[in-house]
Amino acid sequence: MASGGRPTSKDVAQEAGVSQSTVSLVLGGKWEGRVSPATARCVRDAAARLGYRPNLAARNLRLGMTRTVLLMVPTLTAPFFGPVYTGAARVAARHGFGVVVSTWPDDAVRSADSPFAAPDEAIDGILASSVAVEALGEFRDTPAVMLDSGPADGAPCGPVPTVDFGVADGMAAIAAHLAALGHLRYGHVAAGVDQWTFRARADALAAAVSALPGGHLTRATCAIEVASARDAAGRLLDAPDPPTVLVCDDDLIAAGAYKAARARGLDIPADLSVTGFDDVLLATALEPELTTVRLPAEELGAQGMALLLDLLSGGSPEPRVLPGELVVRDSTAPPARRNRNRPT
Amino acid sequence: MASGGRPTSKDVAQEAGVSQSTVSLVLGGKWEGRVSPATARCVRDAAARLGYRPNLAARNLRLGMTRTVLLMVPTLTAPFFGPVYTGAARVAARHGFGVVVSTWPDDAVRSADSPFAAPDEAIDGILASSVAVEALGEFRDTPAVMLDSGPADGAPCGPVPTVDFGVADGMAAIAAHLAALGHLRYGHVAAGVDQWTFRARADALAAAVSALPGGHLTRATCAIEVASARDAAGRLLDAPDPPTVLVCDDDLIAAGAYKAARARGLDIPADLSVTGFDDVLLATALEPELTTVRLPAEELGAQGMALLLDLLSGGSPEPRVLPGELVVRDSTAPPARRNRNRPT
DNA sequence: CTGAAAGCGCTTACAG
DNA sequence: CTGAAAGCGCTTACAG
């Protein structure tokens, strides 16, 4: 082997007494019918002996691809996206792909200096999670899979494969659970973000409540942030004839709803029921623990990457929907009997 | 430009009417004294006109480096590590480096199939956050920077640059805040994880309490997880003559302490004060909002990457310490007057 | 069934 | 001050 550095395919060839081509064929898995089994085994042994690992830069250069995909997310600091990344990276690694992350629209990761300072790493494909289709922007021509962006939001240039959560079903499950408990007056603390996933939640809740005899729904909008959610929930709670349950678009919003309730002396769930969405860590850290819908975030990343890899190798993968799962905990109970709005 | 693909340095050379070498020199920033300013400007214009971006694979191959660094963390799903990644990736991107993430010891991201299936991406350096030095393992010879692992935990093979939080000072600030409030009986709900950062917290708290006339400290150990923390806090609270404050090693542990307190009818902060550590999102989602120490996680990643980049370019960076900041919120108050342990 | 050769796009001595 | 040429480690026609 060349003194010092890692072994190359040439070293393996020499060790095995064959040519570089043969090594490449064998280790690339394209040898059958072209190299004798004995030679193949011999090459593999030599590679193992030397601890050979192919040089990705060389292969990428030769193949004209980078084996790198871009994961585009709104933010990495929200608890939801860590698992998405993990799932995507796990599947990617299994196929020799790396994952780089970019945030959109607030792109803190890439920079805009000279080409050399920010070499806009060439990528083979894009996984865009929970972002509008415009996020693809300059990457319009790059193979992409949209995650959590809704089946309708296909890119202008033909259908883009999608993986979505069954958020409508999830919200319907929450509504059914609440209806079974006897709730009629619903407050929806909605994320004020124009994304498919939130529109779908709103529509599903509205549909369920209007199908409920005597059902009534009010709505307040907020940022996905505790203080803003607390204020929005407060507005709902301070209205005449307030809701007996606050259905929140996100676990973090539910945390804000808890605060609004407590500030008004309302016990959860005795005086007020609250539900979340996502089932992040926070859901069990709250008190009482939050009834919510679990969204399999890591699975979203994993399946999305699987679809993208399929797309990159010429397939035309079908859209998928990942069901959410209702997790009933301690924040929901039957509505109180008219003793609302008087501090205990 | 070659039909189809992105423009190459050869295309730029042709557009500018110079050779490939000149293009490389100019765009690589090594032209001064070797290329006339007029030519340099001409090259840059051509590059801009064509939208040229260098092919990283080719450059990496030529240079024998990958411009990729590995970020090693215990887990990506804990709320703390998202920001660490973001900070590291931001600085890396500014220098044309990518960041791949690996978890240790539970390595879900890399796989162990054939060399081709998991091509163990060659890397130039490692950023290891909150892991033991053994985590470096097979990468013993790779330039590395240790984050949040303590100044003493240098690798066997000479000193490794470090970036740490001032956790001892942070814990001392908590203790001083609590002492000023009048607390004498301290319960430490400690993370049962053998890491420098937690040892430092324990030592600092022990030192502060023992320096306090009449001060008394008990300790219970738990996993960094709500249920485990709740149980540990419960043990402390159920002891005879229980603490008036629970000092928790982590915000998540504090969430567990809240549960233990509430289960015993103890009001926070009237009956019991609680403090956390980290200041993640959860701290303000809890009720009452948590007094804690803010650890600048994103800054840790950013500074660590800056040190690693310095190291990679031949420097010998000095270790750094990032101070934590005491954030006083609503979970701490003077101790109650002997009315403890009777449910309200 | 196997090998010699070209070439991916860069950077860097080296020659002028 | 500028250019021609080599070579990084791969993969893939192509020739045998």
XYZ file of C-alpha atoms (C1' of nucleotides) in Angstrom:
720
model
C 0.000 0.000 0.000
C 1.154 3.529 -0.657
C 3.187 4.575 2.341
C 1.136 6.489 4.867
C -2.381 7.060 3.589
C -5.341 4.770 3.300
C -5.186 1.924 0.828
C -6.565 2.582 -2.644
C -8.137 0.265 -5.151
C -4.730 0.013 -6.758
C -3.310 -1.373 -3.522
C -6.077 -3.915 -3.377
C -5.423 -4.878 -6.985
C -1.774 -5.447 -6.256
C -2.504 -7.406 -3.086
C -4.942 -9.614 -4.956
C -2.770 -9.874 -8.048
C -5.436 -8.499 -10.375
C -6.140 -5.229 -12.132
C -7.820 -2.165 -10.746
C -10.764 -2.761 -13.047
C -11.404 -6.139 -11.548
C -11.313 -4.705 -8.067
C -13.809 -2.059 -9.012
C -16.108 -4.567 -10.646
C -16.037 -6.921 -7.698
C -16.428 -4.389 -4.923
C -19.013 -2.479 -6.914
C -21.126 -5.630 -7.103
C -21.085 -5.749 -10.906
C -18.869 -8.745 -11.321
C -21.294 -11.593 -11.890
C -20.754 -13.118 -15.264
C -17.673 -10.949 -15.755
C -15.248 -12.127 -13.106
C -14.735 -15.652 -11.869
C -16.069 -16.377 -8.412
C -12.620 -17.403 -7.264
C -11.114 -14.096 -8.327
C -13.964 -12.199 -6.754
C -13.438 -13.877 -3.435
C -9.735 -13.247 -3.677
C -10.335 -9.539 -4.277
C -12.727 -9.285 -1.385
C -10.245 -10.968 0.906
C -7.517 -8.583 -0.138
C -9.804 -5.591 0.436
C -10.714 -6.837 3.879
C -7.080 -7.531 4.723
C -6.086 -4.016 3.800
C -9.105 -2.390 5.387
C -9.895 -0.788 2.070
C -12.628 1.831 1.853
C -13.300 3.532 -1.429
C -12.444 7.193 -1.737
C -15.764 8.920 -2.083
C -14.367 12.061 -3.633
C -12.900 10.051 -6.474
C -16.006 8.049 -7.025
C -18.194 11.118 -6.925
C -15.991 12.877 -9.395
C -16.074 9.954 -11.740
C -19.779 9.344 -11.403
C -20.731 12.996 -11.509
C -22.777 12.693 -8.383
C -22.094 13.703 -4.887
C -23.984 11.136 -2.882
C -25.134 14.038 -0.793
C -28.705 15.074 -0.271
C -29.977 18.273 1.198
C -32.502 18.191 4.003
C -34.452 21.419 4.070
C -36.323 22.220 7.266
C -37.841 25.405 8.717
C -35.596 25.197 11.773
C -33.415 22.661 13.481
C -34.006 23.993 16.945
C -37.631 22.882 17.127
C -37.830 19.514 18.846
C -39.599 17.967 15.894
C -36.783 18.078 13.354
C -34.013 16.279 15.210
C -35.757 12.936 14.693
C -36.552 13.756 11.061
C -32.863 14.266 10.444
C -31.944 11.133 12.340
C -34.325 9.001 10.333
C -33.169 10.450 7.039
C -29.482 10.139 7.907
C -29.891 6.550 9.022
C -31.349 5.455 5.693
C -28.948 7.623 3.715
C -25.903 6.185 5.477
C -27.020 2.704 4.580
C -26.654 3.678 0.953
C -23.481 5.661 1.256
C -25.197 9.012 1.137
C -24.511 11.957 3.390
C -27.085 14.485 4.498
C -26.513 18.197 4.798
C -29.077 20.401 6.419
C -30.303 23.769 5.360
C -32.970 25.893 6.942
C -35.555 27.803 5.024
C -36.498 30.629 4.801
C -34.165 31.745 7.549
C -31.082 30.175 6.146
C -28.476 30.365 8.854
C -26.444 27.453 7.617
C -25.468 28.495 4.133
C -23.680 31.752 3.611
C -23.377 34.123 0.709
C -19.722 35.005 0.358
C -17.556 34.108 -2.583
C -18.180 30.830 -4.377
C -15.157 29.428 -2.635
C -16.151 30.500 0.801
C -19.588 28.926 0.511
C -19.279 26.344 -2.196
C -22.898 25.536 -2.327
C -22.084 21.909 -2.117
C -23.458 20.152 -5.149
C -26.217 17.777 -4.201
C -28.017 14.911 -5.825
C -31.411 15.435 -4.294
C -33.539 17.285 -1.801
C -35.727 16.283 1.058
C -37.894 19.260 1.981
C -39.768 18.932 5.221
C -42.638 21.117 6.309
C -41.770 23.889 3.924
C -43.670 25.497 1.101
C -42.861 24.310 -2.372
C -41.263 27.672 -3.127
C -38.463 26.617 -0.812
C -37.122 24.526 -3.648
C -36.345 27.761 -5.441
C -33.004 27.533 -7.148
C -33.145 23.763 -6.869
C -36.181 23.483 -9.081
C -34.468 20.945 -11.299
C -33.068 18.760 -8.550
C -34.906 15.540 -7.734
C -36.894 16.178 -4.593
C -39.273 14.591 -2.140
C -41.619 16.769 -0.109
C -42.300 15.789 3.473
C -45.253 16.905 5.531
C -46.297 19.382 2.878
C -49.486 17.844 1.649
C -50.351 15.783 -1.394
C -51.564 18.807 -3.348
C -48.472 20.954 -3.027
C -46.705 19.308 -5.940
C -44.000 21.356 -7.611
C -44.999 23.205 -10.760
C -42.775 20.935 -12.849
C -44.701 17.732 -12.440
C -45.617 15.609 -9.457
C -43.068 15.400 -6.663
C -43.229 12.308 -4.451
C -44.526 13.080 -0.988
C -44.613 11.579 2.460
C -47.220 13.027 4.758
C -48.696 12.401 8.137
C -52.313 11.413 8.406
C -52.996 14.638 10.248
C -56.651 14.788 9.280
C -57.230 11.328 10.726
C -55.207 12.278 13.778
C -57.309 15.355 14.378
C -60.451 13.332 13.775
C -59.294 10.875 16.427
C -58.845 13.717 18.891
C -62.285 15.056 18.089
C -63.840 11.613 18.485
C -62.125 11.121 21.827
C -63.391 14.498 23.003
C -66.894 13.920 21.707
C -67.022 10.609 23.536
C -66.080 12.482 26.681
C -69.093 14.727 26.126
C -67.486 17.959 24.959
C -69.562 20.275 22.824
C -67.730 23.589 23.020
C -64.366 23.447 21.280
C -61.638 26.073 21.143
C -59.008 25.617 18.456
C -55.677 27.216 19.288
C -54.290 27.202 15.767
C -50.770 27.731 14.481
C -50.760 30.870 12.379
C -48.546 29.301 9.764
C -49.683 28.847 6.222
C -48.777 25.188 5.803
C -50.741 22.272 4.529
C -50.371 20.390 7.766
C -52.091 23.134 9.763
C -54.784 23.753 7.190
C -55.539 20.040 7.291
C -55.801 20.073 11.072
C -58.169 23.031 11.017
C -60.362 21.499 8.349
C -60.572 18.152 10.083
C -61.517 19.708 13.395
C -64.102 21.966 11.807
C -65.638 19.020 9.997
C -65.804 16.892 13.123
C -67.345 19.600 15.279
C -69.934 20.600 12.725
C -70.953 16.954 12.436
C -71.546 16.888 16.175
C -75.113 17.783 17.221
C -74.826 20.885 19.393
C -71.121 21.229 18.639
C -69.588 24.689 18.596
C -66.118 25.809 17.545
C -64.151 28.992 18.109
C -60.609 29.611 16.953
C -57.637 31.790 17.865
C -54.368 31.918 16.008
C -50.842 32.169 17.378
C -47.171 31.589 16.676
C -45.746 28.180 17.578
C -44.353 29.507 20.797
C -45.446 29.403 24.409
C -46.143 33.068 25.095
C -48.082 33.624 21.906
C -50.073 30.438 22.468
C -50.875 31.466 26.022
C -52.324 34.742 24.804
C -54.383 33.116 22.083
C -55.733 30.514 24.493
C -56.556 33.297 26.929
C -58.652 35.062 24.323
C -60.687 31.917 23.801
C -61.079 31.362 27.534
C -62.160 34.919 28.250
C -64.961 34.885 25.731
C -68.514 34.599 26.994
C -69.541 30.967 27.167
C -65.964 29.702 26.696
C -64.915 26.294 25.346
C -64.626 23.264 27.599
C -61.670 21.989 25.634
C -58.728 23.634 23.913
C -57.557 21.708 20.871
C -54.001 22.841 20.129
C -52.143 22.486 16.838
C -48.890 21.562 18.533
C -47.604 20.350 21.897
C -45.799 23.612 22.444
C -49.020 25.503 21.883
C -50.651 23.212 24.418
C -48.008 24.303 26.933
C -49.169 27.855 26.352
C -52.776 26.782 26.832
C -51.817 25.230 30.175
C -50.484 28.589 31.270
C -53.581 30.456 30.230
C -55.726 27.953 32.106
C -53.689 28.096 35.280
C -53.568 31.883 35.184
C -57.371 31.773 35.335
C -57.485 29.234 38.146
C -58.747 26.515 35.837
C -57.722 22.961 36.643
C -56.718 20.642 33.817
C -58.566 18.414 33.123
C -61.306 19.001 35.729
C -62.255 22.471 34.500
C -60.706 22.381 31.042
C -59.412 19.695 28.716
C -56.384 20.367 26.511
C -54.945 18.393 23.603
C -51.691 18.747 21.690
C -50.197 17.443 18.462
C -46.818 15.791 17.705
C -46.007 14.086 20.999
C -42.582 15.580 21.558
C -40.689 15.200 24.830
C -42.567 18.119 26.264
C -45.855 16.207 26.200
C -44.863 14.022 29.127
C -42.952 16.776 30.905
C -46.103 18.823 31.259
C -48.481 18.390 34.108
C -50.841 16.765 33.699
C -49.303 14.748 30.889
C -50.718 15.757 27.560
C -53.244 13.904 25.436
C -51.900 14.290 21.937
C -51.343 12.659 18.561
C -47.995 11.022 18.027
C -46.455 11.869 14.685
C -43.647 9.454 13.744
C -41.068 12.096 12.899
C -38.107 9.771 12.552
C -40.142 7.542 10.301
C -41.007 10.558 8.167
C -37.314 11.214 7.602
C -36.557 7.562 6.957
C -39.373 6.977 4.491
C -38.716 10.245 2.769
C -35.097 9.320 2.229
C -36.092 5.901 0.962
C -38.363 7.525 -1.613
C -35.686 9.975 -2.648
C -33.136 7.223 -3.106
C -35.647 5.339 -5.207
C -36.252 8.466 -7.259
C -32.522 8.966 -7.754
C -32.121 5.482 -9.091
C -34.804 6.020 -11.682
C -37.873 4.818 -9.838
C -41.146 6.708 -9.570
C -42.165 6.145 -5.974
C -45.743 6.399 -4.798
C -46.748 8.991 -2.211
C -47.068 7.678 1.325
C -49.075 8.604 4.349
C -47.871 7.867 7.859
C -50.742 7.536 10.316
C -50.651 9.487 13.554
C -51.609 7.745 16.763
C -53.867 9.164 19.428
C -52.136 9.029 22.802
C -54.582 9.580 25.620
C -52.969 10.866 28.774
C -54.226 12.976 31.653
C -55.155 16.317 30.126
C -58.583 15.291 28.890
C -61.713 14.482 30.890
C -65.443 15.055 30.650
C -66.437 18.728 30.697
C -67.161 20.340 34.056
C -70.739 21.178 35.041
C -71.115 24.894 34.476
C -68.655 25.894 37.175
C -66.294 27.494 34.695
C -64.575 30.872 34.877
C -64.793 31.242 38.650
C -61.267 30.954 40.087
C -61.096 28.079 42.531
C -19.786 25.762 -21.282
C -20.068 22.058 -21.747
C -23.585 21.351 -22.876
C -25.889 20.504 -20.025
C -24.051 20.387 -16.714
C -22.706 23.060 -14.480
C -19.832 25.174 -15.715
C -16.326 24.011 -14.847
C -13.145 25.946 -14.318
C -12.310 25.162 -17.921
C -15.457 26.942 -19.021
C -14.511 29.936 -16.934
C -11.016 29.905 -18.413
C -12.416 29.902 -21.899
C -14.918 32.633 -21.097
C -12.181 34.783 -19.593
C -9.651 33.917 -22.263
C -7.083 32.567 -19.836
C -5.862 29.151 -18.702
C -7.395 26.867 -16.145
C -4.419 27.466 -13.849
C -5.087 31.164 -13.753
C -8.724 30.597 -12.920
C -7.786 28.332 -10.077
C -5.233 30.773 -8.737
C -7.620 33.698 -8.838
C -10.675 31.984 -7.398
C -8.537 30.204 -4.828
C -7.317 33.551 -3.583
C -3.660 32.807 -4.296
C -3.180 35.143 -7.195
C -1.597 38.171 -5.611
C 1.830 38.751 -7.108
C 1.213 35.992 -9.619
C -1.646 37.244 -11.744
C -2.261 40.816 -12.826
C -5.161 42.537 -11.106
C -6.810 43.149 -14.448
C -6.752 39.456 -15.329
C -7.985 38.542 -11.864
C -10.973 40.807 -12.187
C -11.677 39.463 -15.624
C -11.669 35.908 -14.297
C -13.962 36.766 -11.459
C -16.385 38.428 -13.811
C -16.427 35.410 -16.054
C -17.026 33.118 -13.091
C -19.892 35.266 -11.910
C -21.363 35.455 -15.386
C -21.356 31.694 -15.706
C -22.512 31.104 -12.149
C -19.484 28.942 -11.618
C -19.173 26.925 -8.443
C -16.193 24.670 -7.968
C -16.769 20.933 -7.983
C -16.020 19.847 -4.449
C -15.431 16.229 -5.308
C -12.667 17.196 -7.690
C -11.076 19.573 -5.273
C -11.265 17.093 -2.443
C -9.723 14.405 -4.568
C -6.898 16.659 -5.591
C -6.292 18.011 -2.125
C -6.677 14.714 -0.375
C -9.154 16.150 2.046
C -12.855 15.903 2.236
C -13.855 19.222 3.769
C -16.149 17.187 5.934
C -16.066 17.050 9.676
C -17.811 14.602 11.910
C -19.925 15.854 14.772
C -20.196 13.199 17.441
C -22.982 13.575 19.972
C -24.670 11.219 22.434
C -28.040 11.716 20.778
C -29.660 14.076 18.343
C -33.093 13.808 19.841
C -32.237 15.629 23.067
C -33.181 19.275 22.709
C -29.670 20.382 23.522
C -27.880 19.110 20.422
C -29.909 20.704 17.668
C -28.387 24.104 18.417
C -24.895 22.604 18.757
C -25.227 21.244 15.247
C -26.631 24.498 13.929
C -23.748 26.511 15.346
C -21.150 24.095 14.032
C -22.737 23.859 10.584
C -23.014 27.617 10.285
C -19.292 28.146 10.847
C -18.359 25.140 8.753
C -20.425 26.315 5.796
C -18.648 29.637 5.873
C -15.431 27.753 5.152
C -16.809 25.311 2.667
C -16.995 22.434 5.093
C -19.859 20.043 5.545
C -20.856 18.433 8.801
C -21.987 14.860 9.206
C -23.415 13.688 12.465
C -22.800 10.474 14.270
C -24.124 9.369 17.608
C -22.088 7.591 20.206
C -22.229 5.071 21.752
C -25.599 4.209 20.240
C -24.610 4.727 16.667
C -27.808 4.716 14.683
C -26.502 6.776 11.814
C -23.590 4.785 10.510
C -24.110 1.209 9.492
C -21.880 -1.817 9.272
C -22.547 -3.475 5.967
C -20.063 -3.835 3.177
C -17.521 -1.108 2.637
C -19.564 0.080 -0.292
C -22.837 0.169 1.489
C -21.484 2.282 4.341
C -18.449 3.973 2.974
C -17.353 5.396 6.233
C -17.056 8.765 4.640
C -13.527 9.997 5.051
C -13.389 13.030 7.280
C -10.870 15.726 8.033
C -11.677 16.274 11.663
C -13.962 15.541 14.564
C -16.033 17.611 16.898
C -17.003 15.460 19.849
C -19.640 16.914 22.110
C -20.474 15.678 25.581
C -18.925 12.295 25.017
C -16.111 10.484 26.738
C -12.741 10.621 25.062
C -13.012 6.924 24.250
C -15.644 7.903 21.723
C -12.837 8.948 19.427
C -11.905 5.278 19.192
C -10.966 4.431 15.647
C -10.471 8.108 14.899
C -7.626 8.438 17.343
C -5.377 9.971 14.723
C -7.911 12.425 13.329
C -7.659 16.049 14.435
C -10.347 16.597 17.024
C -11.861 19.177 19.317
C -13.694 18.063 22.435
C -16.796 19.984 23.444
C -18.319 20.025 26.891
C -16.044 17.237 28.053
C -13.876 19.071 30.536
C -10.369 20.478 30.316
C -8.820 17.367 31.865
C -10.241 14.791 29.495
C -7.495 15.283 26.924
C -6.911 12.377 24.571
C -4.022 10.087 25.412
C -2.105 11.282 22.379
C -1.421 14.807 23.513
C -3.686 17.698 24.373
C -6.861 18.074 22.375
C -8.337 21.568 22.131
C -11.510 21.935 24.167
C -14.488 24.214 24.474
C -16.387 23.918 27.710
C -19.158 25.621 29.530
C -18.426 27.347 32.802
C -20.689 24.884 34.557
C -18.971 25.239 37.922
C -19.549 28.977 37.872
C -23.091 28.419 36.695
C -23.832 26.055 39.539
C -22.150 28.447 41.948
C -24.449 31.200 40.699
C -27.461 29.003 41.378
C -26.195 28.216 44.847
C -25.550 31.891 45.583
C -29.032 32.829 44.372
C -30.539 30.159 46.593
C -28.400 31.092 49.598
C -29.464 34.707 49.230
C -33.061 33.505 49.329
C -32.289 31.836 52.640
C -32.184 28.162 51.683
C -30.141 25.850 53.880
C -31.411 22.388 52.986
C -30.461 21.430 49.420
C -31.462 18.368 47.457
C -29.394 17.614 44.363
C -31.227 15.651 41.711
C -28.162 14.553 39.806
C -27.805 13.021 36.358
C -26.406 9.536 36.798
C -24.101 9.949 33.843
C -20.363 9.752 34.211
C -19.464 12.932 32.352
C -17.230 15.787 33.308
C -20.031 18.285 33.043
C -22.106 16.514 35.687
C -19.179 15.841 37.985
C -18.364 19.542 37.817
C -21.937 20.471 38.724
C -21.953 18.124 41.688
C -18.601 19.366 42.956
C -19.549 23.019 42.625
C -22.820 22.516 44.454
C -21.184 20.497 47.223
C -18.524 23.163 47.670
C -21.064 25.982 47.815
C -23.321 24.240 50.306
C -20.501 23.184 52.590
C -19.256 26.776 52.641
C -22.698 27.853 53.815
C -23.082 27.962 57.607
C -25.821 25.494 58.466
C -25.989 24.283 54.908
C -26.992 20.670 54.258
C -26.978 18.659 51.037
C -28.579 15.381 50.026
C -28.374 13.794 46.610
C -30.314 11.373 44.450
C -29.297 10.140 41.057
C -31.423 9.524 37.989
C -31.441 9.179 34.222
C -31.945 12.339 32.180
C -35.595 11.580 31.709
C -38.778 12.767 33.340
C -40.000 9.589 35.032
C -36.633 8.686 36.480
C -36.106 12.234 37.700
C -39.531 12.278 39.310
C -38.697 9.171 41.311
C -35.311 10.481 42.413
C -36.803 13.791 43.465
C -39.500 11.901 45.336
C -36.906 10.027 47.326
C -35.344 13.284 48.417
C -38.707 14.793 49.285
C -39.839 11.794 51.300
C -36.792 11.770 53.545
C -37.182 13.070 57.076
C -36.401 16.766 57.222
C -36.516 17.136 53.413
C -34.773 19.821 51.347
C -36.399 23.196 50.710
C -34.930 23.331 47.241
C -34.259 20.764 44.527
C -31.237 21.627 42.433
C -31.524 19.662 39.181
C -28.720 18.834 36.778
C -30.868 19.465 33.730
C -34.118 21.177 32.776
C -35.690 17.853 31.928
C -34.820 16.574 35.388
C -36.443 19.681 36.824
C -39.624 18.730 34.977
C -39.508 15.455 36.871
C -38.969 17.316 40.131
C -42.071 19.390 39.397
C -44.075 16.191 39.133
C -42.740 14.793 42.375
C -43.574 18.060 44.129
C -47.093 18.274 42.739
C -47.756 14.631 43.564
C -47.028 15.539 47.170
C -49.192 18.626 47.151
C -46.190 20.922 47.290
C -46.509 24.286 45.595
C -43.579 25.605 43.592
C -42.061 27.940 44.694
C -44.038 28.552 47.895
C -43.338 25.151 49.430
C -40.384 24.082 47.347
C -37.918 25.813 45.053
C -36.624 24.034 41.950
C -33.761 24.927 39.608
C -32.702 23.483 36.264
C -29.713 23.636 33.968
C -29.394 24.341 30.190
C -32.372 26.595 29.557
C -33.948 24.638 26.756
C -37.404 25.406 25.408
C -38.959 23.363 28.175
C -37.801 25.827 30.840
C -40.375 28.407 29.852
C -43.032 25.848 28.992
C -43.095 24.613 32.559
C -45.218 26.195 35.203
C -43.967 28.121 37.008
C -41.232 29.034 34.562
C -37.952 27.542 35.603
C -35.007 29.303 37.196
C -32.020 27.814 35.402
C -28.597 28.438 33.912
C -28.495 29.196 30.225
C -25.825 27.274 28.379
C -25.076 28.761 24.941
C -25.332 25.527 22.987
C -25.203 27.060 19.526
C -22.164 29.056 20.536
C -20.526 25.840 21.724
C -20.925 24.342 18.291
C -19.767 27.506 16.550
C -16.672 28.042 18.677
C -15.805 24.381 18.571
C -15.925 24.394 14.793
C -13.816 27.552 14.689
C -11.170 25.841 16.814
C -11.249 22.720 14.693
C -10.847 24.710 11.505
C -7.900 26.501 13.097
C -6.422 23.156 14.076
C -6.887 21.801 10.560
C -5.012 24.716 9.095
C -2.051 24.123 11.342
C -2.880 26.321 14.312
C -2.788 25.236 17.941
C -5.892 26.844 19.378
C -6.271 27.588 23.055
C -9.036 25.966 25.076
C -12.077 28.133 25.672
C -14.704 28.386 28.329
C -18.185 29.703 27.604
C -19.833 31.190 30.670
C -23.334 30.107 31.627
C -25.842 32.704 32.662
C -28.175 32.468 35.617
C -31.742 33.077 34.512
C -34.011 33.734 37.458
C -37.650 32.945 36.768
C -40.511 31.868 38.979
C -39.524 28.517 40.411
C -37.390 29.887 43.228
C -38.462 31.764 46.364
C -37.495 31.909 50.033
C -38.062 28.626 51.885
C -41.418 28.053 53.551
C -41.685 28.240 57.347
C -41.812 24.611 58.527
C -45.114 23.862 56.902
C -43.599 21.291 54.640
C -44.742 17.802 53.825
C -48.314 18.347 54.823
C -50.397 18.307 51.670
C -52.180 21.608 51.279
C -12.985 -13.874 -17.892
C -9.405 -9.980 -17.385
C -6.523 -5.693 -18.209
C -4.905 -1.125 -20.251
C -6.533 3.337 -20.838
C -9.328 7.390 -20.626
C -11.234 10.892 -18.061
C -14.331 13.149 -14.153
C -12.628 18.714 -12.443
C -9.611 20.373 -9.789
C -4.649 22.371 -7.850
C 0.092 22.794 -8.030
C 4.718 22.371 -9.106
C 7.238 23.592 -13.180
C 8.663 25.938 -17.289
C 8.589 29.937 -19.757
C 2.777 37.402 -15.123
C 0.772 33.117 -17.595
C 0.139 28.283 -19.468
C 0.864 23.141 -20.303
C 0.949 19.062 -17.865
C 0.602 15.766 -14.181
C -2.063 13.381 -11.093
C -5.552 12.741 -6.953
C -8.654 7.507 -6.961
C -12.186 5.991 -9.003
C -15.476 3.597 -12.966
C -16.439 2.223 -17.431
C -16.319 1.492 -22.157
C -13.233 -1.079 -24.994
C -10.073 -4.525 -26.542
C -8.443 -8.908 -26.005
